[in-house]
Amino acid sequence: MLLALLAIALARFIAIEQSNDILVTRSWAKADAAHTISSMVRGNARRTLEYFTTDDPAQRKVDAERIARNLASIQLAQDVLDKYVTTSEGHALIAKLRQQNDAFILANDAIIKALAGNQRDVALDIARRDALPTLDVMQSEALELVALQRAIVEKSGAQTRDDIAFAKMLMSGIGAAAVLLGIGSVACGQHRPVGAYRRTGRIA
């Protein structure tokens, strides 16, 4: 019974470890990536508007470099999501995000080119028509992805709690059974005939 208890306990703890790995390593990584995308999209919207708050080419270059860093962070977050996302809904959201992000990159490049050519009105039209609406769509999709990952994290956490509760119940049940069997064995030993002990050499 003790061996069975140890074997079952080991099996349950392995299952709990796997659930915890899914919760901590995968689910939280996906949630963090989704939050990163949402934050970087907001940053890109702000930097895009800042293009038009100055006529200083150096400052516009700084804004463009910040957008480029945000885009790099978005790419890293998308790589994490590609690695860990398994649901069809999640894959669909990632595909839409990537499509919108590619559209923003094209619009951003066009804005930079227009501003470099002193075509402020053209750049502003591109920002209004393409860049900012694209970022709005990305923000909405990123929030959907955040909500999806939050639901997955909550489900993983509930599964881990259920595994722990089941392991406790199983170990308690087997432990109680072992105790009862031990008590029964002792009680049976106390009622064995004296002759049986003599035959086994336990009583001289």
mmCIF file of C-alpha atoms in Angstrom, residues 47-68 108 111-121 123-124:
data_model
loop_
_atom_site.group_PDB
_atom_site.id
_atom_site.type_symbol
_atom_site.label_atom_id
_atom_site.label_comp_id
_atom_site.label_asym_id
_atom_site.label_seq_id
_atom_site.Cartn_x
_atom_site.Cartn_y
_atom_site.Cartn_z
ATOM 1 C CA ARG A 47 4.827 58.561 -32.123
ATOM 2 C CA THR A 48 2.948 58.824 -35.410
ATOM 3 C CA LEU A 49 1.093 61.882 -34.142
ATOM 4 C CA GLU A 50 4.356 63.353 -32.866
ATOM 5 C CA TYR A 51 5.647 63.446 -36.450
ATOM 6 C CA PHE A 52 3.326 66.402 -36.973
ATOM 7 C CA THR A 53 4.132 68.311 -33.780
ATOM 8 C CA THR A 54 7.551 69.405 -34.996
ATOM 9 C CA ASP A 55 9.338 70.525 -38.125
ATOM 10 C CA ASP A 56 12.718 69.404 -36.796
ATOM 11 C CA PRO A 57 14.059 66.521 -38.940
ATOM 12 C CA ALA A 58 16.222 65.327 -36.019
ATOM 13 C CA GLN A 59 13.190 64.975 -33.748
ATOM 14 C CA ARG A 60 11.253 63.167 -36.453
ATOM 15 C CA LYS A 61 14.181 60.802 -36.810
ATOM 16 C CA VAL A 62 14.009 60.096 -33.073
ATOM 17 C CA ASP A 63 10.276 59.369 -33.374
ATOM 18 C CA ALA A 64 10.916 57.063 -36.337
ATOM 19 C CA GLU A 65 13.590 55.182 -34.369
ATOM 20 C CA ARG A 66 11.199 54.723 -31.444
ATOM 21 C CA ILE A 67 8.566 53.335 -33.789
ATOM 22 C CA ALA A 68 11.178 50.979 -35.227
ATOM 23 C CA ASN A 108 4.835 54.609 -41.700
ATOM 24 C CA ILE A 111 4.799 59.126 -43.990
ATOM 25 C CA ILE A 112 8.538 59.362 -43.399
ATOM 26 C CA LYS A 113 9.181 59.686 -47.135
ATOM 27 C CA ALA A 114 6.521 62.395 -47.546
ATOM 28 C CA LEU A 115 7.826 64.397 -44.599
ATOM 29 C CA ALA A 116 11.372 64.121 -45.901
ATOM 30 C CA GLY A 117 10.098 65.670 -49.143
ATOM 31 C CA ASN A 118 8.330 68.490 -47.252
ATOM 32 C CA GLN A 119 4.948 67.048 -48.220
ATOM 33 C CA ARG A 120 3.300 67.520 -44.840
ATOM 34 C CA ASP A 121 -0.253 67.412 -46.169
ATOM 35 C CA ALA A 123 1.987 62.658 -44.871
ATOM 36 C CA LEU A 124 -0.955 63.780 -42.750
#
